[in-house]
Amino acid sequence: MSVKSSNITATDLDFDNIVENLKTYLKGQEKFKDYNFEGANLGVLIDLLAYTSHIGAVNTNIAASELFLDSAQIRKNVVSRAKDLGFTPASEKASTAIVDLRMTNVQNADQTIPTENDMICPRGQNFSTVFDGISYNFVCSDSVVPQRSNQTFNWTGVNLVQGQYNTDSYIFDTQIKNSKFVLSNARVDKSTIEVQVDSNGTLTKYALSTEVSTISSSSKVFYAQENEEGFIEIYFGDGVLGQGLLDGDVISITYVIVDEFHVDGASLFSMSEAINGFNIVEITSTSASAGGAEKESIESIKFKATKFYTSQNRLVTLNDYKAKVSEYYPNADAVAVWGGEDNDPPEYGKVFISLKPQNSDYLSVAEKTQVQNKLNQLNMLTVRPVIVDAEIVKILITTNFKYNETGTTLSKGELETVVRNAIIDFDNANLNNFDSIFRHSNLVKSIDDSDSAILSNISNIRLRKRKPIVLDKSEGLVIEFGNGFFHPHDGHNKDGGGVLSTTGFKVDGDSVNTYFFDDDGSGNVRRFSLSGTTRVIADQSAGTIDYASGKVSINAIKFTSTVNSDTSIDYTVIPASDDVVAIRGSLIDISIDDIKVTGEVDTISSGESSAGVGYTSTSSSSY
Amino acid sequence: MATRDYTKSGASIVSNKESFSDLDLTFTAHPVTGDIVTKKDANAIRQSIKNILLTNHYERPFKPNFGADLRGMIFEANDPIIGQRIKERIVEEIKILEPRVGRANINVIQNDNTINVNVAYTISGSSSVQEVEFTLSRVR
């Protein structure tokens, strides 16, 4: 039944609904009747009206969405909303390395030896490294005065930053209100910006303002923020919050332009230009390049801005630490923070922070110190932040799958590659992060779903943890997996080595035998060597193993060498559960190099087995 | 106020109002009333059929499949098949979009570089035959 109406519904925003509303409205008049026919001119007019109404509604919707941090999609608006909360998004970050330089036999042509000041390694000195066959430029970020010993010069702790230096110059004009000086390059590492103002021949350095509460009218600070085009813009104080500039002051802004590719992990550098005419130099890397990162993403800004706002530049709660650490180290892939009271053993008065960089597993010592120093300025007097390495529990996976030979054109080897890639994809999507859980059934499902020809799979797991040791020093070790070990009964697998196995090592007093650890199924760790395949037990109680909590303790022992080249021992155990959880600063990660995949034709689906006779299956506890 | 009761007097009212009325997109003013001129009945339907046949796909917002898309066919090979396809397309579109048309007879005449289309049709409930005729040719 049609309803005549002289009212028009204005709440609908969809094109079709607007059209219907207009038609309903037109039913209330007698003049035009063809509004219901698509070909009529009135139909064209209705479509046109609906179209403009719809576009208006869409624009209004977008505009309203961009007003709020949660719903904004355009970067400049997200940055602007974050600015309301006092949060400044991180800029691109150049990869940095620390090197020592050494020049020997340095002598001028007139046989004199240059002074230390002659041989300063200046800021902006160019270095280079080759990474994956491509050469990348690094620059020295601070001038370093060498130490001289006769004809030998040593520069220690030279900071190298990947990229190129650039300088922009501007003249301050008081006629222009709220002057902002936009840098001429989009990819700028904000931490490398140096601002120098020439006021009537007097050169003054200005520092980046980070804490407004300490700024007075005479503070020589500048402010930096991202503008609408994504470029960094610099502005100065107004005479109240920071010293204002004078008409005609010349502003020089020097900064590092960040490369498109971050060379993290480079440790071999060469000097591209001579120092005082000398270019034969030995370069030793004390900290390989690390920390390169892209500009903070929109999602990251949305996440951190609110956390930053609640922390208010103080470090009190765990979330405060999380927010600040993410700000100080934008390259962090994952951050875990826990109080000392939750540590094992408890260490009261400390906050433990574990950071995982994006391109590696661990932070360099220099990076740890840098972050820790910054945190120390904000935390409470009685609480000490400690940055610890993430402890990585590797999951070793052995998969045996059955497949229908007639259901695929892929060979056995190709299917094995498909399964292997499915496991790697599962790892990338679900693990490699703090607070993550390895869910065994999800992995099994991913493997089954990786190809339609795969009928079933048996996937067994083991856990492995690498523990670095100090050679020639008697010390005890504790290896915590955070997950219980398989222990069905007392004395389980006593002759076969229990559930624990390790890589080899040698101990003080025996330079011949290579030893290993295992357990006796009754809570004791044994040290043994191999005579052929027979275990020769050297120590029945070399330590203890707690099956319930997943902890291996080794009594004090002096190691002299290890089979692992990085002086470490790998401990491999059989877990009680196939689901593995990461605790505190642990990361769980599937060891890609240790994935073992074996495919086998399913004899029932191929018709070889009848009534299940001759059908074989893999043990769910084999490895 | 006295009112006239048509039912009691047995008087019958025969509507002389037009059945269909549409806007004329020339938007010319009526010389007497000053209102914009409207198209009525057969003229309104003829205009509607022309609109349908001469509208290309993707021309109307949010209605990508509206129209017969005949102009989209003028660069097809000039063979008997294209004439047949044009006929089929016209029948199909009129059937879907113009329910006021009863029967229709379509003639497509292919000249060297143009296609003449003649649609003879009746309006539902009427036996009088109406016609729409147009020529398809490239613009330049």
Short mmCIF file of N, CA and C in Angstrom, two decimals, chain A residues 254-389:
data_model
loop_
_atom_site.label_atom_id
_atom_site.label_comp_id
_atom_site.label_asym_id
_atom_site.label_seq_id
_atom_site.Cartn_x
_atom_site.Cartn_y
_atom_site.Cartn_z
N THR A 254 70.87 21.65 10.73
CA THR A 254 71.62 20.53 10.17
C THR A 254 71.00 19.23 10.65
N TYR A 255 70.89 18.27 9.75
CA TYR A 255 70.23 17.02 10.11
C TYR A 255 70.71 15.91 9.18
N VAL A 256 70.40 14.68 9.56
CA VAL A 256 70.76 13.53 8.73
C VAL A 256 69.54 13.10 7.92
N ILE A 257 69.76 12.98 6.60
CA ILE A 257 68.69 12.45 5.74
C ILE A 257 68.78 10.93 5.79
N VAL A 258 67.69 10.29 6.17
CA VAL A 258 67.68 8.84 6.39
C VAL A 258 67.52 8.11 5.06
N ASP A 259 68.33 7.07 4.87
CA ASP A 259 68.22 6.26 3.66
C ASP A 259 66.91 5.48 3.64
N GLU A 260 66.54 5.06 2.42
CA GLU A 260 65.31 4.26 2.28
C GLU A 260 65.46 2.88 2.94
N PHE A 261 66.70 2.33 2.87
CA PHE A 261 66.94 0.99 3.44
C PHE A 261 67.80 1.13 4.68
N HIS A 262 67.40 0.48 5.75
CA HIS A 262 68.16 0.58 7.00
C HIS A 262 69.17 -0.56 7.07
N VAL A 263 70.43 -0.18 7.21
CA VAL A 263 71.50 -1.18 7.23
C VAL A 263 71.76 -1.59 8.68
N ASP A 264 70.89 -2.41 9.23
CA ASP A 264 71.09 -2.90 10.59
C ASP A 264 71.94 -4.16 10.54
N GLY A 265 72.94 -4.22 11.39
CA GLY A 265 73.79 -5.41 11.46
C GLY A 265 75.14 -5.24 10.78
N ALA A 266 75.41 -4.08 10.18
CA ALA A 266 76.70 -3.88 9.52
C ALA A 266 77.79 -3.60 10.55
N SER A 267 78.93 -4.23 10.37
CA SER A 267 80.02 -4.01 11.32
C SER A 267 81.35 -3.71 10.64
N LEU A 268 81.40 -3.81 9.32
CA LEU A 268 82.64 -3.51 8.59
C LEU A 268 82.49 -2.17 7.89
N PHE A 269 83.31 -1.22 8.31
CA PHE A 269 83.21 0.13 7.75
C PHE A 269 84.53 0.55 7.15
N SER A 270 84.47 1.45 6.17
CA SER A 270 85.69 2.07 5.65
C SER A 270 85.48 3.57 5.63
N MET A 271 86.59 4.30 5.72
CA MET A 271 86.49 5.75 5.77
C MET A 271 86.52 6.29 4.34
N SER A 272 85.55 7.12 3.98
CA SER A 272 85.45 7.58 2.60
C SER A 272 86.32 8.79 2.31
N GLU A 273 86.73 9.53 3.33
CA GLU A 273 87.57 10.71 3.09
C GLU A 273 88.63 10.80 4.20
N ALA A 274 89.71 11.46 3.86
CA ALA A 274 90.86 11.49 4.77
C ALA A 274 90.63 12.46 5.93
N ILE A 275 91.35 12.20 7.03
CA ILE A 275 91.38 13.14 8.15
C ILE A 275 92.73 13.84 8.09
N ASN A 276 92.70 15.13 7.86
CA ASN A 276 93.93 15.93 7.77
C ASN A 276 94.89 15.31 6.74
N GLY A 277 94.36 14.73 5.69
CA GLY A 277 95.19 14.16 4.63
C GLY A 277 95.60 12.72 4.86
N PHE A 278 95.24 12.14 6.00
CA PHE A 278 95.60 10.75 6.29
C PHE A 278 94.37 9.86 6.14
N ASN A 279 94.53 8.79 5.37
CA ASN A 279 93.33 7.96 5.14
C ASN A 279 93.56 6.47 5.40
N ILE A 280 94.76 6.10 5.87
CA ILE A 280 94.98 4.68 6.18
C ILE A 280 94.58 4.46 7.63
N VAL A 281 93.47 3.78 7.84
CA VAL A 281 92.90 3.68 9.18
C VAL A 281 92.38 2.26 9.42
N GLU A 282 92.57 1.80 10.67
CA GLU A 282 91.95 0.54 11.06
C GLU A 282 90.64 0.88 11.78
N ILE A 283 89.56 0.27 11.35
CA ILE A 283 88.26 0.55 11.97
C ILE A 283 87.75 -0.71 12.66
N THR A 284 87.52 -0.59 13.95
CA THR A 284 86.97 -1.72 14.72
C THR A 284 85.57 -1.36 15.20
N SER A 285 84.64 -2.21 14.87
CA SER A 285 83.26 -1.93 15.27
C SER A 285 83.03 -2.44 16.70
N THR A 286 82.66 -1.55 17.61
CA THR A 286 82.33 -2.00 18.97
C THR A 286 80.84 -2.26 19.12
N SER A 287 80.07 -1.68 18.23
CA SER A 287 78.63 -1.94 18.25
C SER A 287 78.15 -1.90 16.80
N ALA A 288 77.68 -3.03 16.29
CA ALA A 288 77.23 -3.08 14.89
C ALA A 288 76.03 -2.16 14.70
N SER A 289 75.83 -1.73 13.47
CA SER A 289 74.75 -0.78 13.21
C SER A 289 73.41 -1.40 13.59
N ALA A 290 72.56 -0.57 14.18
CA ALA A 290 71.25 -1.05 14.64
C ALA A 290 70.33 0.14 14.84
N GLY A 291 69.07 -0.14 14.97
CA GLY A 291 68.10 0.90 15.36
C GLY A 291 67.45 1.65 14.23
N GLY A 292 67.70 1.28 12.97
CA GLY A 292 67.04 1.96 11.85
C GLY A 292 65.55 1.70 11.88
N ALA A 293 64.78 2.74 11.70
CA ALA A 293 63.32 2.54 11.75
C ALA A 293 62.61 3.57 10.87
N GLU A 294 61.44 3.20 10.40
CA GLU A 294 60.63 4.11 9.60
C GLU A 294 59.85 5.05 10.52
N LYS A 295 59.27 6.06 9.92
CA LYS A 295 58.42 6.99 10.65
C LYS A 295 57.30 6.22 11.37
N GLU A 296 56.91 6.69 12.51
CA GLU A 296 55.88 5.98 13.27
C GLU A 296 54.59 5.85 12.46
N SER A 297 54.03 4.66 12.48
CA SER A 297 52.84 4.42 11.65
C SER A 297 51.59 5.01 12.31
N ILE A 298 50.54 5.12 11.53
CA ILE A 298 49.28 5.67 12.04
C ILE A 298 48.76 4.82 13.19
N GLU A 299 48.82 3.49 13.02
CA GLU A 299 48.31 2.59 14.06
C GLU A 299 49.11 2.77 15.35
N SER A 300 50.43 2.91 15.18
CA SER A 300 51.29 3.08 16.35
C SER A 300 50.99 4.39 17.07
N ILE A 301 50.77 5.45 16.29
CA ILE A 301 50.47 6.76 16.91
C ILE A 301 49.19 6.65 17.72
N LYS A 302 48.17 6.01 17.13
CA LYS A 302 46.89 5.88 17.82
C LYS A 302 47.07 5.11 19.13
N PHE A 303 47.88 4.07 19.07
CA PHE A 303 48.09 3.22 20.25
C PHE A 303 48.87 3.96 21.33
N LYS A 304 49.96 4.62 20.90
CA LYS A 304 50.86 5.18 21.91
C LYS A 304 50.38 6.52 22.47
N ALA A 305 49.66 7.30 21.64
CA ALA A 305 49.29 8.65 22.09
C ALA A 305 48.47 8.59 23.37
N THR A 306 47.53 7.65 23.44
CA THR A 306 46.70 7.57 24.64
C THR A 306 47.52 7.08 25.83
N LYS A 307 48.43 6.12 25.57
CA LYS A 307 49.28 5.61 26.65
C LYS A 307 50.18 6.74 27.16
N PHE A 308 50.70 7.52 26.21
CA PHE A 308 51.58 8.62 26.57
C PHE A 308 50.83 9.62 27.45
N TYR A 309 49.58 9.88 27.06
CA TYR A 309 48.79 10.86 27.79
C TYR A 309 48.57 10.42 29.23
N THR A 310 48.29 9.13 29.40
CA THR A 310 48.04 8.65 30.77
C THR A 310 49.32 8.61 31.59
N SER A 311 50.47 8.41 30.94
CA SER A 311 51.72 8.34 31.72
C SER A 311 52.22 9.71 32.13
N GLN A 312 51.83 10.78 31.37
CA GLN A 312 52.15 12.16 31.76
C GLN A 312 53.63 12.36 32.03
N ASN A 313 54.48 11.74 31.23
CA ASN A 313 55.93 11.93 31.36
C ASN A 313 56.49 11.48 32.70
N ARG A 314 55.78 10.57 33.36
CA ARG A 314 56.31 10.00 34.61
C ARG A 314 56.26 8.49 34.47
N LEU A 315 57.12 7.83 35.19
CA LEU A 315 57.15 6.37 35.12
C LEU A 315 56.71 5.81 36.46
N VAL A 316 55.47 5.38 36.53
CA VAL A 316 54.93 4.83 37.77
C VAL A 316 54.40 3.42 37.53
N THR A 317 53.47 3.30 36.61
CA THR A 317 52.87 1.98 36.37
C THR A 317 53.63 1.27 35.24
N LEU A 318 53.33 -0.01 35.07
CA LEU A 318 54.01 -0.77 34.02
C LEU A 318 53.70 -0.21 32.64
N ASN A 319 52.45 0.26 32.48
CA ASN A 319 52.08 0.83 31.17
C ASN A 319 52.84 2.12 30.88
N ASP A 320 53.19 2.87 31.95
CA ASP A 320 54.01 4.08 31.76
C ASP A 320 55.34 3.69 31.13
N TYR A 321 55.93 2.64 31.68
CA TYR A 321 57.22 2.18 31.16
C TYR A 321 57.09 1.72 29.72
N LYS A 322 56.01 0.98 29.45
CA LYS A 322 55.80 0.48 28.08
C LYS A 322 55.72 1.64 27.09
N ALA A 323 54.93 2.66 27.48
CA ALA A 323 54.74 3.80 26.57
C ALA A 323 56.05 4.54 26.36
N LYS A 324 56.79 4.76 27.44
CA LYS A 324 58.02 5.54 27.32
C LYS A 324 59.11 4.78 26.56
N VAL A 325 59.21 3.48 26.84
CA VAL A 325 60.23 2.69 26.15
C VAL A 325 59.95 2.70 24.64
N SER A 326 58.68 2.59 24.28
CA SER A 326 58.33 2.63 22.87
C SER A 326 58.70 3.97 22.25
N GLU A 327 58.59 5.02 23.05
CA GLU A 327 58.93 6.34 22.53
C GLU A 327 60.45 6.49 22.38
N TYR A 328 61.18 6.02 23.40
CA TYR A 328 62.63 6.17 23.37
C TYR A 328 63.28 5.23 22.36
N TYR A 329 62.64 4.10 22.11
CA TYR A 329 63.22 3.14 21.17
C TYR A 329 62.16 2.76 20.13
N PRO A 330 61.97 3.64 19.13
CA PRO A 330 60.88 3.40 18.18
C PRO A 330 61.06 2.14 17.34
N ASN A 331 62.27 1.61 17.32
CA ASN A 331 62.53 0.41 16.52
C ASN A 331 62.06 -0.87 17.23
N ALA A 332 61.46 -0.70 18.42
CA ALA A 332 61.07 -1.89 19.19
C ALA A 332 59.95 -2.65 18.48
N ASP A 333 60.15 -3.94 18.35
CA ASP A 333 59.11 -4.79 17.76
C ASP A 333 58.14 -5.21 18.86
N ALA A 334 58.68 -5.42 20.05
CA ALA A 334 57.84 -5.83 21.18
C ALA A 334 58.50 -5.37 22.47
N VAL A 335 57.66 -5.00 23.44
CA VAL A 335 58.16 -4.55 24.73
C VAL A 335 57.43 -5.32 25.84
N ALA A 336 58.19 -5.87 26.77
CA ALA A 336 57.57 -6.53 27.93
C ALA A 336 58.14 -5.87 29.19
N VAL A 337 57.26 -5.57 30.13
CA VAL A 337 57.68 -4.94 31.38
C VAL A 337 57.06 -5.71 32.54
N TRP A 338 57.85 -6.01 33.56
CA TRP A 338 57.30 -6.64 34.75
C TRP A 338 58.03 -6.13 35.98
N GLY A 339 57.31 -6.09 37.08
CA GLY A 339 57.89 -5.59 38.32
C GLY A 339 58.84 -6.61 38.94
N GLY A 340 59.78 -6.12 39.74
CA GLY A 340 60.75 -7.01 40.37
C GLY A 340 60.10 -8.05 41.27
N GLU A 341 58.92 -7.69 41.83
CA GLU A 341 58.21 -8.64 42.70
C GLU A 341 57.72 -9.85 41.91
N ASP A 342 57.54 -9.69 40.61
CA ASP A 342 57.08 -10.80 39.78
C ASP A 342 58.24 -11.57 39.16
N ASN A 343 59.44 -11.08 39.43
CA ASN A 343 60.60 -11.76 38.84
C ASN A 343 60.88 -13.06 39.60
N ASP A 344 61.62 -13.94 38.99
CA ASP A 344 61.98 -15.19 39.65
C ASP A 344 63.50 -15.33 39.61
N PRO A 345 64.23 -15.14 40.72
CA PRO A 345 63.74 -14.81 42.06
C PRO A 345 63.32 -13.34 42.14
N PRO A 346 62.41 -13.00 43.09
CA PRO A 346 61.97 -11.61 43.20
C PRO A 346 63.13 -10.67 43.50
N GLU A 347 63.12 -9.53 42.82
CA GLU A 347 64.13 -8.50 43.10
C GLU A 347 63.36 -7.21 43.30
N TYR A 348 63.10 -6.89 44.57
CA TYR A 348 62.26 -5.74 44.87
C TYR A 348 63.00 -4.45 44.55
N GLY A 349 62.23 -3.42 44.16
CA GLY A 349 62.82 -2.13 43.85
C GLY A 349 63.31 -2.02 42.41
N LYS A 350 62.98 -3.01 41.61
CA LYS A 350 63.42 -2.97 40.22
C LYS A 350 62.23 -3.15 39.28
N VAL A 351 62.38 -2.58 38.12
CA VAL A 351 61.41 -2.85 37.05
C VAL A 351 62.20 -3.44 35.89
N PHE A 352 61.78 -4.59 35.44
CA PHE A 352 62.51 -5.25 34.35
C PHE A 352 61.83 -4.95 33.02
N ILE A 353 62.65 -4.58 32.08
CA ILE A 353 62.14 -4.25 30.74
C ILE A 353 62.86 -5.12 29.74
N SER A 354 62.09 -5.80 28.93
CA SER A 354 62.69 -6.62 27.88
C SER A 354 62.22 -6.07 26.54
N LEU A 355 63.18 -5.82 25.66
CA LEU A 355 62.90 -5.20 24.37
C LEU A 355 63.34 -6.12 23.25
N LYS A 356 62.51 -6.24 22.24
CA LYS A 356 62.96 -6.98 21.06
C LYS A 356 62.98 -6.02 19.88
N PRO A 357 64.18 -5.75 19.31
CA PRO A 357 64.24 -4.87 18.14
C PRO A 357 63.59 -5.54 16.93
N GLN A 358 63.31 -4.73 15.91
CA GLN A 358 62.60 -5.26 14.75
C GLN A 358 63.44 -6.24 13.93
N ASN A 359 64.72 -5.94 13.79
CA ASN A 359 65.50 -6.74 12.85
C ASN A 359 66.47 -7.72 13.50
N SER A 360 66.43 -7.81 14.82
CA SER A 360 67.31 -8.76 15.49
C SER A 360 66.64 -9.23 16.78
N ASP A 361 67.33 -10.11 17.50
CA ASP A 361 66.73 -10.65 18.72
C ASP A 361 67.08 -9.81 19.95
N TYR A 362 68.25 -9.18 19.92
CA TYR A 362 68.72 -8.49 21.12
C TYR A 362 69.14 -7.06 20.84
N LEU A 363 69.09 -6.20 21.87
CA LEU A 363 69.61 -4.84 21.81
C LEU A 363 71.12 -4.86 22.01
N SER A 364 71.82 -3.92 21.38
CA SER A 364 73.25 -3.82 21.64
C SER A 364 73.44 -3.17 23.02
N VAL A 365 74.64 -3.31 23.56
CA VAL A 365 74.92 -2.75 24.89
C VAL A 365 74.71 -1.23 24.88
N ALA A 366 75.16 -0.58 23.79
CA ALA A 366 75.03 0.88 23.69
C ALA A 366 73.55 1.28 23.69
N GLU A 367 72.75 0.53 22.97
CA GLU A 367 71.32 0.86 22.92
C GLU A 367 70.66 0.68 24.28
N LYS A 368 71.06 -0.40 24.97
CA LYS A 368 70.49 -0.64 26.31
C LYS A 368 70.82 0.53 27.24
N THR A 369 72.10 0.95 27.21
CA THR A 369 72.53 2.04 28.09
C THR A 369 71.77 3.31 27.78
N GLN A 370 71.60 3.57 26.48
CA GLN A 370 70.92 4.80 26.05
C GLN A 370 69.48 4.84 26.57
N VAL A 371 68.77 3.74 26.39
CA VAL A 371 67.37 3.70 26.84
C VAL A 371 67.30 3.78 28.36
N GLN A 372 68.19 3.05 29.02
CA GLN A 372 68.16 3.02 30.49
C GLN A 372 68.44 4.41 31.06
N ASN A 373 69.41 5.13 30.48
CA ASN A 373 69.72 6.47 30.96
C ASN A 373 68.52 7.40 30.83
N LYS A 374 67.82 7.28 29.73
CA LYS A 374 66.64 8.14 29.54
C LYS A 374 65.55 7.80 30.55
N LEU A 375 65.37 6.50 30.80
CA LEU A 375 64.33 6.09 31.76
C LEU A 375 64.66 6.57 33.17
N ASN A 376 65.95 6.58 33.49
CA ASN A 376 66.37 6.99 34.83
C ASN A 376 65.96 8.42 35.16
N GLN A 377 65.79 9.25 34.12
CA GLN A 377 65.43 10.65 34.36
C GLN A 377 63.97 10.80 34.76
N LEU A 378 63.15 9.78 34.51
CA LEU A 378 61.72 9.93 34.74
C LEU A 378 61.16 9.02 35.82
N ASN A 379 61.93 7.98 36.20
CA ASN A 379 61.33 7.00 37.10
C ASN A 379 61.39 7.46 38.55
N MET A 380 60.72 6.72 39.40
CA MET A 380 60.69 7.08 40.81
C MET A 380 62.05 6.80 41.45
N LEU A 381 62.34 7.58 42.51
CA LEU A 381 63.66 7.55 43.14
C LEU A 381 64.07 6.14 43.55
N THR A 382 63.13 5.40 44.12
CA THR A 382 63.50 4.11 44.72
C THR A 382 63.34 2.93 43.77
N VAL A 383 62.95 3.22 42.55
CA VAL A 383 62.75 2.11 41.61
C VAL A 383 63.79 2.21 40.50
N ARG A 384 64.45 1.10 40.24
CA ARG A 384 65.53 1.11 39.24
C ARG A 384 65.09 0.29 38.02
N PRO A 385 65.06 0.92 36.84
CA PRO A 385 64.73 0.13 35.65
C PRO A 385 65.94 -0.69 35.18
N VAL A 386 65.70 -1.92 34.84
CA VAL A 386 66.77 -2.78 34.35
C VAL A 386 66.34 -3.34 33.00
N ILE A 387 67.18 -3.12 31.99
CA ILE A 387 66.84 -3.66 30.67
C ILE A 387 67.54 -5.00 30.51
N VAL A 388 66.75 -6.01 30.28
CA VAL A 388 67.31 -7.36 30.14
C VAL A 388 67.04 -7.87 28.74
N ASP A 389 67.91 -8.78 28.31
CA ASP A 389 67.70 -9.40 26.99
C ASP A 389 66.47 -10.28 27.03
#
